[in-house]
mmCIF file of C-alpha atoms in Angstrom:
data_model
loop_
_atom_site.group_PDB
_atom_site.id
_atom_site.type_symbol
_atom_site.label_atom_id
_atom_site.label_comp_id
_atom_site.label_asym_id
_atom_site.label_seq_id
_atom_site.Cartn_x
_atom_site.Cartn_y
_atom_site.Cartn_z
ATOM 1 C CA MET O 1 -1.866 4.643 34.575
ATOM 2 C CA THR O 2 -0.984 8.130 32.955
ATOM 3 C CA ARG O 3 0.425 8.091 29.164
ATOM 4 C CA SER O 4 4.195 8.607 28.783
ATOM 5 C CA ALA O 5 5.582 9.224 25.395
ATOM 6 C CA SER O 6 6.359 5.821 24.933
ATOM 7 C CA GLY O 7 3.435 4.188 26.968
ATOM 8 C CA PRO O 8 -0.372 3.642 26.677
ATOM 9 C CA SER O 9 -2.973 6.003 28.009
ATOM 10 C CA THR O 10 -6.069 5.316 29.810
ATOM 11 C CA PRO O 11 -9.515 6.695 28.911
ATOM 12 C CA GLY O 12 -9.800 10.241 30.297
ATOM 13 C CA THR O 13 -6.130 11.044 31.220
ATOM 14 C CA THR O 14 -4.635 14.000 29.315
ATOM 15 C CA PRO O 15 -1.894 13.253 26.709
ATOM 16 C CA PRO O 16 1.421 15.100 27.019
ATOM 17 C CA ASP O 17 2.575 17.361 24.582
ATOM 18 C CA VAL O 18 3.394 15.503 21.511
ATOM 19 C CA SER O 19 5.652 17.251 19.022
ATOM 20 C CA GLY O 20 5.953 16.654 15.466
ATOM 21 C CA GLN O 21 9.312 14.837 15.958
ATOM 22 C CA MET O 22 7.504 12.646 17.937
ATOM 23 C CA LEU O 23 5.154 11.687 15.315
ATOM 24 C CA LEU O 24 7.465 11.435 12.773
ATOM 25 C CA ALA O 25 9.709 9.017 14.713
ATOM 26 C CA GLY O 26 6.362 7.140 15.562
ATOM 27 C CA PHE O 27 5.453 6.792 12.162
ATOM 28 C CA ALA O 28 8.810 5.857 10.778
ATOM 29 C CA GLY O 29 8.751 2.903 13.560
ATOM 30 C CA LEU O 30 5.079 2.217 12.460
ATOM 31 C CA ARG O 31 6.249 1.734 8.913
ATOM 32 C CA LYS O 32 8.823 -0.883 9.779
ATOM 33 C CA GLY O 33 6.483 -2.636 11.781
ATOM 34 C CA LEU O 34 3.639 -2.642 9.357
ATOM 35 C CA LEU O 35 6.039 -3.971 6.468
ATOM 36 C CA GLN O 36 7.080 -6.859 8.987
ATOM 37 C CA TRP O 37 3.597 -7.850 9.747
ATOM 38 C CA MET O 38 2.591 -7.587 5.955
ATOM 39 C CA ARG O 39 5.785 -9.719 5.050
ATOM 40 C CA ALA O 40 4.824 -12.304 7.696
ATOM 41 C CA ASN O 41 1.303 -12.746 6.497
ATOM 42 C CA ILE O 42 2.082 -13.088 2.643
ATOM 43 C CA PRO O 43 1.851 -16.680 1.271
ATOM 44 C CA THR O 44 5.538 -17.957 0.988
ATOM 45 C CA GLY O 45 4.968 -20.159 -1.803
ATOM 46 C CA GLY O 46 5.940 -19.104 -5.288
ATOM 47 C CA GLY O 47 8.400 -16.347 -4.377
ATOM 48 C CA MET O 48 5.860 -13.950 -3.309
ATOM 49 C CA THR O 49 7.484 -10.627 -1.910
ATOM 50 C CA VAL O 50 5.770 -7.465 -0.520
ATOM 51 C CA PRO O 51 6.531 -5.638 -3.629
ATOM 52 C CA ARG O 52 5.119 -8.256 -5.825
ATOM 53 C CA ALA O 53 2.095 -8.793 -3.654
ATOM 54 C CA THR O 54 1.627 -4.902 -3.597
ATOM 55 C CA LEU O 55 1.790 -4.363 -7.475
ATOM 56 C CA LEU O 56 -0.848 -7.510 -7.957
ATOM 57 C CA MET O 57 -3.024 -6.304 -5.554
ATOM 58 C CA GLY O 58 -2.652 -2.584 -6.615
ATOM 59 C CA LEU O 59 -3.299 -3.692 -10.560
ATOM 60 C CA MET O 60 -6.574 -5.644 -8.934
ATOM 61 C CA LEU O 61 -7.952 -2.472 -8.081
ATOM 62 C CA LYS O 62 -7.352 -0.873 -11.162
ATOM 63 C CA THR O 63 -10.159 -0.546 -13.805
ATOM 64 C CA GLU O 64 -7.508 0.048 -16.675
ATOM 65 C CA PRO O 65 -4.014 -0.555 -17.239
ATOM 66 C CA ALA O 66 -1.500 1.475 -15.270
ATOM 67 C CA GLY O 67 1.989 2.847 -16.445
ATOM 68 C CA MET O 68 4.834 1.722 -14.162
ATOM 69 C CA GLY O 69 5.744 4.994 -12.801
ATOM 70 C CA GLU O 70 2.388 5.151 -11.083
ATOM 71 C CA LEU O 71 2.740 1.598 -9.838
ATOM 72 C CA GLY O 72 6.284 1.949 -8.464
ATOM 73 C CA GLU O 73 5.723 5.138 -6.567
ATOM 74 C CA PRO O 74 3.772 3.880 -3.901
ATOM 75 C CA LEU O 75 6.580 0.958 -3.523
ATOM 76 C CA GLY O 76 9.300 3.591 -3.610
ATOM 77 C CA MET O 77 10.863 1.403 -6.538
ATOM 78 C CA SER O 78 13.119 2.933 -9.133
ATOM 79 C CA PRO O 79 12.187 2.589 -12.896
ATOM 80 C CA ARG O 80 15.058 -0.074 -13.035
ATOM 81 C CA ASN O 81 13.539 -2.158 -10.205
ATOM 82 C CA MET O 82 9.928 -1.649 -11.531
ATOM 83 C CA THR O 83 11.145 -2.952 -14.822
ATOM 84 C CA VAL O 84 12.613 -6.062 -13.115
ATOM 85 C CA LEU O 85 9.622 -6.760 -10.946
ATOM 86 C CA VAL O 86 7.552 -6.125 -13.865
ATOM 87 C CA ASP O 87 9.426 -8.649 -16.336
ATOM 88 C CA GLY O 88 9.202 -11.341 -13.569
ATOM 89 C CA LEU O 89 5.782 -11.261 -13.092
ATOM 90 C CA GLU O 90 5.179 -11.078 -17.064
ATOM 91 C CA LYS O 91 7.451 -14.283 -17.300
ATOM 92 C CA GLU O 92 5.140 -15.839 -15.015
ATOM 93 C CA GLY O 93 2.012 -14.894 -16.824
ATOM 94 C CA LEU O 94 0.846 -12.644 -14.016
ATOM 95 C CA VAL O 95 0.745 -9.475 -15.882
ATOM 96 C CA ARG O 96 1.312 -8.273 -19.261
ATOM 97 C CA ARG O 97 2.301 -5.056 -20.867
ATOM 98 C CA VAL O 98 0.084 -3.374 -23.358
ATOM 99 C CA VAL O 99 0.388 -0.359 -25.541
ATOM 100 C CA HIS O 100 -1.153 3.106 -24.306
ATOM 101 C CA PRO O 101 -4.249 4.080 -26.230
ATOM 102 C CA SER O 102 -3.166 7.236 -27.374
ATOM 103 C CA ASP O 103 0.725 6.686 -27.318
ATOM 104 C CA ARG O 104 2.378 3.914 -28.981
ATOM 105 C CA ARG O 105 5.646 4.518 -27.242
ATOM 106 C CA ILE O 106 4.192 4.134 -23.693
ATOM 107 C CA LYS O 107 3.514 0.567 -22.315
ATOM 108 C CA LEU O 108 1.264 -0.040 -19.477
ATOM 109 C CA VAL O 109 0.783 -3.082 -17.357
ATOM 110 C CA GLU O 110 -2.356 -5.048 -16.495
ATOM 111 C CA LEU O 111 -3.152 -8.122 -14.717
ATOM 112 C CA THR O 112 -3.868 -11.337 -16.716
ATOM 113 C CA GLU O 113 -6.623 -13.779 -15.303
ATOM 114 C CA ALA O 114 -3.783 -16.137 -13.719
ATOM 115 C CA GLY O 115 -2.713 -12.748 -12.152
ATOM 116 C CA ARG O 116 -6.353 -12.565 -11.006
ATOM 117 C CA THR O 117 -6.321 -15.897 -9.550
ATOM 118 C CA VAL O 118 -3.178 -15.140 -7.459
ATOM 119 C CA VAL O 119 -4.598 -12.411 -5.933
ATOM 120 C CA VAL O 120 -8.018 -13.559 -5.259
ATOM 121 C CA GLN O 121 -6.817 -17.204 -4.049
ATOM 122 C CA HIS O 122 -3.668 -16.206 -2.347
ATOM 123 C CA LEU O 123 -3.114 -12.768 -1.677
ATOM 124 C CA GLY O 124 -6.780 -11.505 -0.682
ATOM 125 C CA PRO O 125 -6.997 -13.909 1.930
ATOM 126 C CA SER O 126 -3.630 -13.085 3.635
ATOM 127 C CA GLN O 127 -4.572 -9.319 3.320
ATOM 128 C CA ASP O 128 -7.615 -10.198 5.294
ATOM 129 C CA THR O 129 -5.226 -11.773 8.065
ATOM 130 C CA ALA O 130 -2.841 -8.712 7.888
ATOM 131 C CA ALA O 131 -6.028 -6.481 8.373
ATOM 132 C CA GLY O 132 -6.805 -8.450 11.434
ATOM 133 C CA LEU O 133 -4.089 -6.289 13.143
ATOM 134 C CA PHE O 134 -7.093 -3.680 13.486
ATOM 135 C CA ASP O 135 -9.587 -6.191 15.182
ATOM 136 C CA ASP O 136 -8.229 -4.786 18.519
ATOM 137 C CA PHE O 137 -9.615 -1.170 17.602
ATOM 138 C CA THR O 138 -13.045 -0.722 18.123
ATOM 139 C CA ALA O 139 -15.160 0.576 15.104
ATOM 140 C CA GLU O 140 -15.059 4.396 16.479
ATOM 141 C CA GLU O 141 -11.343 3.966 17.097
ATOM 142 C CA ARG O 142 -10.779 2.762 13.277
ATOM 143 C CA GLY O 143 -12.758 5.712 11.980
ATOM 144 C CA GLU O 144 -10.740 8.092 14.048
ATOM 145 C CA LEU O 145 -7.425 6.645 12.838
ATOM 146 C CA LEU O 146 -8.296 6.472 9.147
ATOM 147 C CA ARG O 147 -9.772 10.255 9.509
ATOM 148 C CA LEU O 148 -6.262 11.119 10.872
ATOM 149 C CA LEU O 149 -4.442 9.415 8.313
ATOM 150 C CA LEU O 150 -6.396 11.070 5.577
ATOM 151 C CA LYS O 151 -5.810 14.239 7.195
ATOM 152 C CA THR O 152 -2.176 13.858 7.414
ATOM 153 C CA ALA O 153 -2.153 12.651 3.598
ATOM 154 C CA ASP O 154 -4.114 15.959 3.001
ATOM 155 C CA ALA O 155 -1.453 18.160 4.756
ATOM 156 C CA LEU O 156 1.248 16.537 2.542
ATOM 157 C CA ARG O 157 -0.784 17.170 -0.745
ATOM 158 C CA GLU O 158 -1.237 20.829 0.629
ATOM 159 C CA ARG O 159 2.656 20.724 0.665
ATOM 160 C CA GLY O 160 3.181 19.606 -2.905
ATOM 161 C CA ILE O 161 3.512 15.668 -2.116
ATOM 162 C CA ASP O 162 1.890 13.581 -4.551
ATOM 163 C CA MET O 163 0.092 11.068 -2.478
ATOM 164 C CA PRO O 164 -2.160 8.037 -3.735
ATOM 165 C CA PRO O 165 -5.879 8.998 -3.624
ATOM 166 C CA PRO O 166 -7.777 7.953 -0.478
ATOM 167 C CA PRO O 167 -9.081 4.311 -0.247
ATOM 168 C CA GLY O 168 -11.987 3.644 -2.614
ATOM 169 C CA GLN O 169 -11.178 6.703 -4.903
ATOM 170 C CA ASN O 170 -8.848 5.172 -7.612
#
């Protein structure tokens, strides 16, 4: 079978010329599908949502408290929405605000022990399940996909777009 713009290719066939427009459309659709997949794999108890889960899991990766702007940017959330999100998680005892070490006017956010427990016991396993999406890929394909994603992120950085650090480089 030969590859069409919307269909799969078989090994050894030459893919058609792919435009930047096609790639942008592909990424847009992929983003929507990935968000649906992530939502489908988040534990539904306790009012967990993608932004709440993403924030909690992101904090788990941090070695020190983080600012709300830094945490909200990957979520695409406004400062007001981040405040509401953090307020709710703080009321539940999953995060706490702490004073910045060199500027008392700035509040940072960190996980509490209860927040760590939620991430380890509930969100970690659901993330593992969600990551199973890539089980259909060979190790070589996963490596190539990651390489291309990192190259895309580098191209955005070169064009002045502030991107989160690559996986494992927080």
